[in-house]
mmCIF file of C-alpha atoms in Angstrom:
data_model
loop_
_atom_site.group_PDB
_atom_site.id
_atom_site.type_symbol
_atom_site.label_atom_id
_atom_site.label_comp_id
_atom_site.label_asym_id
_atom_site.label_seq_id
_atom_site.Cartn_x
_atom_site.Cartn_y
_atom_site.Cartn_z
ATOM 1 C CA MET A 1 -30.068 37.041 58.649
ATOM 2 C CA SER A 2 -32.630 34.218 59.304
ATOM 3 C CA PRO A 3 -31.808 30.687 57.807
ATOM 4 C CA ALA A 4 -33.800 29.747 54.844
ATOM 5 C CA ASP A 5 -36.836 27.590 55.037
ATOM 6 C CA PRO A 6 -35.727 24.117 54.083
ATOM 7 C CA THR A 7 -39.398 23.420 52.996
ATOM 8 C CA THR A 8 -39.048 26.260 50.400
ATOM 9 C CA PRO A 9 -37.357 25.273 47.181
ATOM 10 C CA PRO A 10 -34.855 27.908 46.193
ATOM 11 C CA GLU A 11 -35.374 30.344 43.600
ATOM 12 C CA PRO A 12 -33.870 29.168 40.106
ATOM 13 C CA ASP A 13 -30.854 31.089 39.087
ATOM 14 C CA PRO A 14 -31.395 32.730 35.632
ATOM 15 C CA ALA A 15 -27.889 32.875 34.785
ATOM 16 C CA SER A 16 -27.473 29.039 35.042
ATOM 17 C CA ALA A 17 -30.642 28.369 33.065
ATOM 18 C CA PRO A 18 -30.100 26.625 29.574
ATOM 19 C CA GLU A 19 -29.712 28.876 26.398
ATOM 20 C CA GLY A 20 -33.163 29.528 24.999
ATOM 21 C CA THR A 21 -35.064 28.722 28.175
ATOM 22 C CA PRO A 22 -37.640 31.404 29.079
ATOM 23 C CA ARG A 23 -36.587 32.968 31.984
ATOM 24 C CA PRO A 24 -39.173 33.483 34.709
ATOM 25 C CA LEU A 25 -40.684 36.988 35.699
ATOM 26 C CA PRO A 26 -39.477 38.722 38.882
ATOM 27 C CA ALA A 27 -41.813 38.073 42.092
ATOM 28 C CA GLU A 28 -43.133 41.746 41.793
ATOM 29 C CA LYS A 29 -44.086 41.621 38.531
ATOM 30 C CA ARG A 30 -45.421 38.167 38.765
ATOM 31 C CA ALA A 31 -47.636 39.375 41.666
ATOM 32 C CA ALA A 32 -48.758 42.299 39.533
ATOM 33 C CA ALA A 33 -49.690 40.349 36.592
ATOM 34 C CA GLU A 34 -51.710 37.888 38.844
ATOM 35 C CA ALA A 35 -53.541 40.785 40.311
ATOM 36 C CA ILE A 36 -55.080 41.767 36.842
ATOM 37 C CA ARG A 37 -58.540 41.119 36.705
ATOM 38 C CA ALA A 38 -59.709 40.609 32.915
ATOM 39 C CA VAL A 39 -63.120 42.232 32.147
ATOM 40 C CA PRO A 40 -64.861 41.300 29.025
ATOM 41 C CA VAL A 41 -65.904 43.812 26.393
ATOM 42 C CA ARG A 42 -69.175 44.866 26.482
ATOM 43 C CA HIS A 43 -71.169 44.888 23.168
ATOM 44 C CA TYR A 44 -74.028 47.138 23.400
ATOM 45 C CA GLY A 45 -74.241 47.566 19.595
ATOM 46 C CA ARG A 46 -75.144 43.783 19.564
ATOM 47 C CA TRP A 47 -77.969 44.275 21.961
ATOM 48 C CA VAL A 48 -79.561 47.168 20.040
ATOM 49 C CA ALA A 49 -79.336 45.177 16.877
ATOM 50 C CA ALA A 50 -80.843 42.236 18.540
ATOM 51 C CA ILE A 51 -83.679 44.367 19.874
ATOM 52 C CA VAL A 52 -84.216 46.169 16.523
ATOM 53 C CA SER A 53 -84.588 42.653 14.723
ATOM 54 C CA LEU A 54 -86.996 41.316 17.292
ATOM 55 C CA ALA A 55 -89.176 44.538 16.671
ATOM 56 C CA VAL A 56 -89.120 44.170 12.734
ATOM 57 C CA LEU A 57 -89.500 40.617 13.159
ATOM 58 C CA GLY A 58 -92.441 41.228 15.265
ATOM 59 C CA THR A 59 -94.190 43.769 12.935
ATOM 60 C CA LEU A 60 -93.946 41.302 10.084
ATOM 61 C CA VAL A 61 -95.573 38.740 12.249
ATOM 62 C CA TYR A 62 -98.259 40.688 13.258
ATOM 63 C CA ALA A 63 -98.797 42.205 9.712
ATOM 64 C CA PHE A 64 -99.257 38.635 8.368
ATOM 65 C CA ALA A 65 -101.318 37.357 11.102
ATOM 66 C CA GLN A 66 -103.924 40.433 10.498
ATOM 67 C CA GLY A 67 -104.114 39.933 6.776
ATOM 68 C CA LYS A 68 -106.962 38.468 4.647
ATOM 69 C CA ILE A 69 -104.872 35.023 4.679
ATOM 70 C CA ASN A 70 -106.312 31.779 5.532
ATOM 71 C CA TRP A 71 -103.362 30.379 7.657
ATOM 72 C CA GLY A 72 -105.440 27.287 8.422
ATOM 73 C CA ALA A 73 -105.601 26.049 4.786
ATOM 74 C CA VAL A 74 -101.802 25.624 5.034
ATOM 75 C CA PRO A 75 -101.639 22.710 7.547
ATOM 76 C CA ASP A 76 -104.869 21.169 6.095
ATOM 77 C CA TYR A 77 -103.010 20.740 2.986
ATOM 78 C CA PHE A 78 -99.253 20.266 4.025
ATOM 79 C CA PHE A 79 -99.320 16.470 3.697
ATOM 80 C CA ASP A 80 -101.691 16.294 0.819
ATOM 81 C CA ASP A 81 -101.134 13.240 -1.447
ATOM 82 C CA ARG A 82 -100.655 15.697 -4.554
ATOM 83 C CA ILE A 83 -98.098 17.889 -2.535
ATOM 84 C CA LEU A 84 -96.082 14.689 -1.247
ATOM 85 C CA SER A 85 -96.283 13.638 -5.050
ATOM 86 C CA GLY A 86 -95.211 17.005 -6.199
ATOM 87 C CA LEU A 87 -92.212 17.007 -3.643
ATOM 88 C CA GLY A 88 -90.956 13.609 -4.754
ATOM 89 C CA LYS A 89 -90.931 14.782 -8.156
ATOM 90 C CA THR A 90 -88.980 18.087 -7.307
ATOM 91 C CA MET A 91 -86.347 15.831 -5.568
ATOM 92 C CA LEU A 92 -85.852 13.481 -8.326
ATOM 93 C CA LEU A 93 -85.592 16.425 -10.753
ATOM 94 C CA THR A 94 -82.757 17.831 -8.344
ATOM 95 C CA VAL A 95 -80.867 14.839 -7.906
ATOM 96 C CA VAL A 96 -80.913 13.871 -11.774
ATOM 97 C CA ALA A 97 -80.402 17.207 -12.910
ATOM 98 C CA MET A 98 -77.443 17.793 -10.595
ATOM 99 C CA VAL A 99 -75.871 14.401 -11.678
ATOM 100 C CA ILE A 100 -76.018 15.439 -15.262
ATOM 101 C CA GLY A 101 -74.757 18.736 -14.543
ATOM 102 C CA ILE A 102 -71.869 17.676 -12.364
ATOM 103 C CA VAL A 103 -70.870 14.650 -14.778
ATOM 104 C CA GLY A 104 -70.945 17.312 -17.745
ATOM 105 C CA GLY A 105 -69.293 19.887 -15.853
ATOM 106 C CA VAL A 106 -66.279 17.849 -15.363
ATOM 107 C CA VAL A 107 -66.162 16.503 -18.585
ATOM 108 C CA LEU A 108 -66.456 20.241 -19.822
ATOM 109 C CA ALA A 109 -63.873 21.421 -17.495
ATOM 110 C CA VAL A 110 -61.183 18.950 -18.827
ATOM 111 C CA MET A 111 -62.077 19.902 -22.219
ATOM 112 C CA ARG A 112 -61.626 23.713 -21.556
ATOM 113 C CA LEU A 113 -58.207 22.795 -19.960
ATOM 114 C CA SER A 114 -57.205 20.706 -23.018
ATOM 115 C CA LYS A 115 -54.470 21.878 -25.085
ATOM 116 C CA ASN A 116 -56.042 20.996 -28.212
ATOM 117 C CA PRO A 117 -57.950 24.097 -29.635
ATOM 118 C CA VAL A 118 -60.660 22.408 -31.107
ATOM 119 C CA THR A 119 -61.666 20.841 -27.875
ATOM 120 C CA SER A 120 -61.458 23.781 -25.658
ATOM 121 C CA SER A 121 -63.543 26.038 -28.357
ATOM 122 C CA ILE A 122 -66.191 23.507 -28.102
ATOM 123 C CA ALA A 123 -66.246 23.636 -24.345
ATOM 124 C CA TRP A 124 -66.043 27.313 -24.437
ATOM 125 C CA PHE A 125 -69.030 27.791 -27.002
ATOM 126 C CA TYR A 126 -70.946 25.610 -24.811
ATOM 127 C CA ILE A 127 -70.585 27.286 -21.504
ATOM 128 C CA TRP A 128 -70.969 30.709 -23.352
ATOM 129 C CA PHE A 129 -74.364 29.939 -25.025
ATOM 130 C CA PHE A 130 -75.954 27.955 -21.658
ATOM 131 C CA ARG A 131 -74.796 30.504 -19.272
ATOM 132 C CA GLY A 132 -75.998 33.655 -21.571
ATOM 133 C CA THR A 133 -79.561 32.254 -21.931
ATOM 134 C CA PRO A 134 -82.220 31.874 -19.170
ATOM 135 C CA VAL A 135 -83.286 28.853 -17.957
ATOM 136 C CA LEU A 136 -86.904 29.207 -18.705
ATOM 137 C CA VAL A 137 -85.951 30.138 -22.302
ATOM 138 C CA GLN A 138 -83.952 26.918 -22.779
ATOM 139 C CA LEU A 139 -86.975 24.741 -21.194
ATOM 140 C CA MET A 140 -89.369 26.421 -23.407
ATOM 141 C CA VAL A 141 -87.170 25.901 -26.714
ATOM 142 C CA TRP A 142 -86.802 22.103 -25.708
ATOM 143 C CA PHE A 143 -90.430 21.687 -25.395
ATOM 144 C CA ASN A 144 -91.232 23.381 -28.783
ATOM 145 C CA LEU A 145 -88.203 22.103 -30.694
ATOM 146 C CA GLY A 146 -90.732 20.116 -32.257
ATOM 147 C CA LEU A 147 -91.306 23.024 -34.764
ATOM 148 C CA VAL A 148 -88.025 22.561 -36.199
ATOM 149 C CA PHE A 149 -87.645 18.434 -35.792
ATOM 150 C CA GLU A 150 -90.972 16.881 -36.596
ATOM 151 C CA TYR A 151 -89.777 13.673 -35.679
ATOM 152 C CA ILE A 152 -86.760 12.266 -33.831
ATOM 153 C CA ASN A 153 -85.065 9.175 -35.857
ATOM 154 C CA LEU A 154 -82.375 6.736 -34.385
ATOM 155 C CA GLY A 155 -82.733 4.448 -37.081
ATOM 156 C CA PRO A 156 -83.539 0.864 -35.826
ATOM 157 C CA VAL A 157 -83.410 1.980 -32.179
ATOM 158 C CA TYR A 158 -86.028 4.488 -31.962
ATOM 159 C CA LYS A 159 -88.290 6.385 -34.232
ATOM 160 C CA ASP A 160 -91.210 8.844 -33.015
ATOM 161 C CA TYR A 161 -92.634 12.376 -33.276
ATOM 162 C CA TRP A 162 -90.820 15.139 -31.152
ATOM 163 C CA ALA A 163 -93.997 15.993 -29.391
ATOM 164 C CA SER A 164 -94.178 12.255 -28.097
ATOM 165 C CA PHE A 165 -90.645 11.980 -27.634
ATOM 166 C CA MET A 166 -90.087 15.209 -25.729
ATOM 167 C CA THR A 167 -92.033 14.538 -22.674
ATOM 168 C CA PRO A 168 -92.343 17.307 -19.751
ATOM 169 C CA LEU A 169 -90.004 15.227 -17.603
ATOM 170 C CA LEU A 170 -87.266 14.932 -20.369
ATOM 171 C CA THR A 171 -87.833 18.479 -20.932
ATOM 172 C CA ALA A 172 -87.278 19.561 -17.406
ATOM 173 C CA LEU A 173 -84.200 17.062 -17.010
ATOM 174 C CA LEU A 174 -82.521 18.270 -20.420
ATOM 175 C CA GLY A 175 -83.322 22.205 -19.597
ATOM 176 C CA LEU A 176 -82.037 21.954 -16.095
ATOM 177 C CA GLY A 177 -78.964 19.418 -16.529
ATOM 178 C CA LEU A 178 -77.518 21.158 -19.571
ATOM 179 C CA ASN A 179 -77.761 24.386 -18.247
ATOM 180 C CA GLU A 180 -76.076 23.321 -14.798
ATOM 181 C CA ALA A 181 -73.445 21.467 -16.551
ATOM 182 C CA ALA A 182 -72.176 24.835 -17.831
ATOM 183 C CA TYR A 183 -71.984 26.327 -14.516
ATOM 184 C CA MET A 184 -70.270 23.199 -13.038
ATOM 185 C CA ALA A 185 -67.647 23.700 -15.630
ATOM 186 C CA GLU A 186 -66.407 26.701 -14.373
ATOM 187 C CA ILE A 187 -66.741 25.393 -10.829
ATOM 188 C CA CYS A 188 -64.637 22.442 -11.537
ATOM 189 C CA ARG A 189 -62.130 24.288 -13.655
ATOM 190 C CA ALA A 190 -61.196 26.802 -10.646
ATOM 191 C CA GLY A 191 -60.928 23.569 -8.722
ATOM 192 C CA LEU A 192 -58.782 21.612 -10.963
ATOM 193 C CA LEU A 193 -56.779 25.046 -11.229
ATOM 194 C CA ALA A 194 -56.300 25.288 -7.619
ATOM 195 C CA VAL A 195 -54.197 22.012 -7.392
ATOM 196 C CA ASP A 196 -50.209 22.963 -7.550
ATOM 197 C CA GLU A 197 -48.890 21.737 -10.983
ATOM 198 C CA GLY A 198 -46.027 19.758 -9.151
ATOM 199 C CA GLN A 199 -48.726 17.481 -8.093
ATOM 200 C CA THR A 200 -49.706 16.814 -11.767
ATOM 201 C CA GLU A 201 -45.963 16.495 -12.725
ATOM 202 C CA ALA A 202 -45.008 14.110 -9.674
ATOM 203 C CA ALA A 203 -47.707 11.768 -10.949
ATOM 204 C CA GLN A 204 -46.746 12.137 -14.424
ATOM 205 C CA ALA A 205 -42.910 11.217 -13.281
ATOM 206 C CA LEU A 206 -44.380 8.039 -11.440
ATOM 207 C CA GLY A 207 -45.737 6.914 -14.692
ATOM 208 C CA MET A 208 -49.451 7.682 -14.409
ATOM 209 C CA SER A 209 -51.451 8.331 -17.549
ATOM 210 C CA HIS A 210 -53.350 11.764 -17.948
ATOM 211 C CA ALA A 211 -56.839 10.145 -16.878
ATOM 212 C CA LYS A 212 -55.410 8.339 -13.697
ATOM 213 C CA THR A 213 -53.598 11.484 -12.661
ATOM 214 C CA LEU A 214 -57.007 13.441 -12.770
ATOM 215 C CA ARG A 215 -58.813 10.675 -11.100
ATOM 216 C CA ARG A 216 -56.235 9.774 -8.561
ATOM 217 C CA VAL A 217 -54.612 13.031 -7.547
ATOM 218 C CA VAL A 218 -56.091 16.092 -9.062
ATOM 219 C CA ILE A 219 -59.701 15.655 -8.476
ATOM 220 C CA PRO A 220 -59.487 14.608 -4.982
ATOM 221 C CA GLN A 221 -57.477 17.673 -4.136
ATOM 222 C CA ALA A 222 -59.606 19.864 -6.105
ATOM 223 C CA MET A 223 -62.593 18.578 -4.181
ATOM 224 C CA ARG A 224 -62.071 21.111 -1.202
ATOM 225 C CA VAL A 225 -62.452 24.135 -3.829
ATOM 226 C CA ILE A 226 -65.308 22.217 -5.698
ATOM 227 C CA VAL A 227 -67.699 21.217 -2.964
ATOM 228 C CA PRO A 228 -68.847 24.711 -1.301
ATOM 229 C CA PRO A 229 -69.901 26.058 -4.555
ATOM 230 C CA THR A 230 -71.400 22.889 -5.780
ATOM 231 C CA GLY A 231 -73.505 22.813 -2.404
ATOM 232 C CA ASN A 232 -74.684 26.210 -3.347
ATOM 233 C CA GLU A 233 -75.591 24.990 -6.862
ATOM 234 C CA VAL A 234 -77.798 21.757 -5.366
ATOM 235 C CA ILE A 235 -79.643 24.214 -3.645
ATOM 236 C CA ASN A 236 -80.284 26.733 -6.199
ATOM 237 C CA MET A 237 -81.170 23.641 -8.513
ATOM 238 C CA LEU A 238 -83.852 22.583 -5.773
ATOM 239 C CA LYS A 239 -85.589 26.070 -6.502
ATOM 240 C CA THR A 240 -85.038 26.290 -9.992
ATOM 241 C CA THR A 241 -87.011 23.156 -10.478
ATOM 242 C CA SER A 242 -90.127 25.525 -9.724
ATOM 243 C CA LEU A 243 -89.479 26.657 -13.409
ATOM 244 C CA VAL A 244 -90.692 23.651 -14.884
ATOM 245 C CA ALA A 245 -94.270 24.231 -13.901
ATOM 246 C CA ALA A 246 -94.162 26.175 -17.313
ATOM 247 C CA VAL A 247 -93.929 22.982 -19.286
ATOM 248 C CA GLN A 248 -96.440 21.277 -17.587
ATOM 249 C CA TYR A 249 -94.467 19.020 -15.117
ATOM 250 C CA PRO A 250 -96.405 18.395 -11.989
ATOM 251 C CA GLU A 251 -93.578 19.131 -9.569
ATOM 252 C CA LEU A 252 -94.209 21.027 -6.021
ATOM 253 C CA LEU A 253 -94.855 24.261 -7.242
ATOM 254 C CA ARG A 254 -97.418 23.073 -10.052
ATOM 255 C CA ALA A 255 -99.211 20.722 -7.505
ATOM 256 C CA ALA A 256 -99.448 23.663 -5.016
ATOM 257 C CA GLN A 257 -101.075 25.901 -7.935
ATOM 258 C CA ASP A 258 -103.541 23.353 -8.862
ATOM 259 C CA ILE A 259 -104.618 22.789 -5.164
ATOM 260 C CA GLY A 260 -105.059 26.625 -4.915
ATOM 261 C CA GLN A 261 -107.159 27.017 -7.981
ATOM 262 C CA VAL A 262 -109.639 24.160 -6.744
ATOM 263 C CA SER A 263 -109.478 24.917 -3.264
ATOM 264 C CA GLY A 264 -109.981 29.017 -3.466
ATOM 265 C CA ALA A 265 -106.796 29.479 -1.666
ATOM 266 C CA PRO A 266 -103.980 30.129 -4.135
ATOM 267 C CA VAL A 267 -101.812 32.232 -2.061
ATOM 268 C CA GLU A 268 -101.824 30.127 0.845
ATOM 269 C CA MET A 269 -100.753 27.447 -1.295
ATOM 270 C CA LEU A 270 -97.739 29.331 -2.484
ATOM 271 C CA PHE A 271 -96.824 29.930 1.271
ATOM 272 C CA LEU A 272 -97.100 25.971 1.749
ATOM 273 C CA ALA A 273 -94.753 25.575 -1.365
ATOM 274 C CA ALA A 274 -92.380 28.104 0.324
ATOM 275 C CA ALA A 275 -92.367 26.210 3.504
ATOM 276 C CA TRP A 276 -91.595 22.795 2.140
ATOM 277 C CA TYR A 277 -88.704 24.449 -0.203
ATOM 278 C CA LEU A 278 -87.367 25.853 2.985
ATOM 279 C CA ILE A 279 -87.427 22.623 4.611
ATOM 280 C CA LEU A 280 -85.389 20.850 2.112
ATOM 281 C CA THR A 281 -82.986 23.659 1.334
ATOM 282 C CA SER A 282 -82.432 23.544 5.074
ATOM 283 C CA VAL A 283 -81.520 19.714 5.055
ATOM 284 C CA LEU A 284 -79.340 20.204 1.963
ATOM 285 C CA SER A 285 -77.518 23.017 3.987
ATOM 286 C CA ILE A 286 -76.994 20.541 6.716
ATOM 287 C CA GLY A 287 -75.580 17.929 4.276
ATOM 288 C CA GLN A 288 -73.376 20.547 2.719
ATOM 289 C CA PHE A 289 -71.700 21.637 5.990
ATOM 290 C CA TYR A 290 -70.709 18.098 6.726
ATOM 291 C CA ILE A 291 -69.428 17.125 3.308
ATOM 292 C CA GLU A 292 -67.247 20.444 3.388
ATOM 293 C CA ARG A 293 -66.136 19.330 6.880
ATOM 294 C CA TYR A 294 -65.197 16.043 5.526
ATOM 295 C CA TYR A 295 -63.113 17.267 2.595
ATOM 296 C CA ALA A 296 -61.463 19.822 5.130
ATOM 297 C CA ARG A 297 -59.499 16.785 6.559
ATOM 298 C CA GLY A 298 -55.802 17.362 6.287
ATOM 299 C CA SER A 299 -55.757 21.027 5.815
ATOM 300 C CA SER A 300 -53.854 23.139 8.089
ATOM 301 C CA ARG A 301 -56.937 24.789 9.677
ATOM 302 C CA ALA A 302 -58.736 23.308 12.410
ATOM 303 C CA LEU A 303 -62.186 21.489 11.141
ATOM 304 C CA PRO A 304 -65.150 23.877 11.549
ATOM 305 C CA ALA A 305 -67.294 23.162 14.693
ATOM 306 C CA THR A 306 -70.422 21.107 14.327
ATOM 307 C CA PRO A 307 -73.453 22.700 15.146
ATOM 308 C CA TRP A 308 -73.914 20.449 18.281
ATOM 309 C CA GLN A 309 -70.471 21.777 19.300
ATOM 310 C CA LYS A 310 -71.199 25.419 18.778
ATOM 311 C CA VAL A 311 -74.379 24.818 20.878
ATOM 312 C CA ARG A 312 -72.586 23.301 23.787
ATOM 313 C CA ALA A 313 -69.799 25.499 23.839
ATOM 314 C CA SER A 314 -72.134 28.587 24.059
ATOM 315 C CA VAL A 315 -74.076 26.885 26.928
ATOM 316 C CA LEU A 316 -70.705 26.131 28.806
ATOM 317 C CA ALA A 317 -69.563 29.877 28.165
ATOM 318 C CA VAL A 318 -72.983 30.824 30.173
ATOM 319 C CA GLY A 319 -71.746 29.309 33.220
ATOM 320 C CA ARG A 320 -68.327 30.664 33.049
ATOM 321 C CA PRO A 321 -67.512 33.665 35.518
ATOM 322 C CA ASN A 322 -66.812 36.633 33.313
ATOM 323 C CA GLY A 323 -66.547 34.905 30.188
ATOM 324 C CA GLY A 324 -63.499 33.189 31.576
ATOM 325 C CA MET A 325 -62.502 29.625 31.179
ATOM 326 C CA ALA A 326 -64.360 26.923 32.992
#
């Protein structure tokens, strides 16, 4: 028997290893495992779906390109002063109406969860009424409420005819904001119910009041549940502002319609308005992603990758042989 090579470390004895230490594979099995070559799965269905999707997209682009639409009018009026003014009014309506909706939704959610039957019943009736009627109907009712109330009288503070008081801007804010509060109430209620009751009991054991417990303990934890649907509501609100054109408020859609009537390109101006809505919703979607990512901190799951991280990972994966690790 040849003497052992002094430069080769001796094989560890599995019997002498501490209890719980994973035992190494035998040399034969280790060599067989190293000889295995991983081959990535071929997803042919994805290629077929991509080709079909591109074909459908190309057909649609060709059809619209051959249609009787003056596409040159879209860039001509894209940055028109009237369009930009309507764009600013649309953003103003979206922000203010969402503030009204969020504040009202939090109040209604707390009222709905109250043990006081009167308070919870008022919140339930409000949510039932505003969720059960269309937004356009609510806007028209606010705009024509002068048929019921001839004038508004707040004593020495303010007194005027309803038609003068209820301007198109105020009509839009009340119609959109109060309707949004009903939906935000249910979103906030779901977020508050998602927080474990033990958190509230622990805060009360420390001597915190009910309001302070909500502000310091419950609501911050509920934000992880509230933020995603709230982001959807903001995007939906941006598009719902187009309904206020019915009450003569000159937002984006109304400005596009006015330009279309004067320029003789009404359909082209609708495409222009749609392009601006797509741009704004894309910006809001990016903001929603980062807000969700911020409130996801501290959870047991890993934070979602940012768009730049996804692009970087895809680029690096292309250079890896057979889809393996770099």
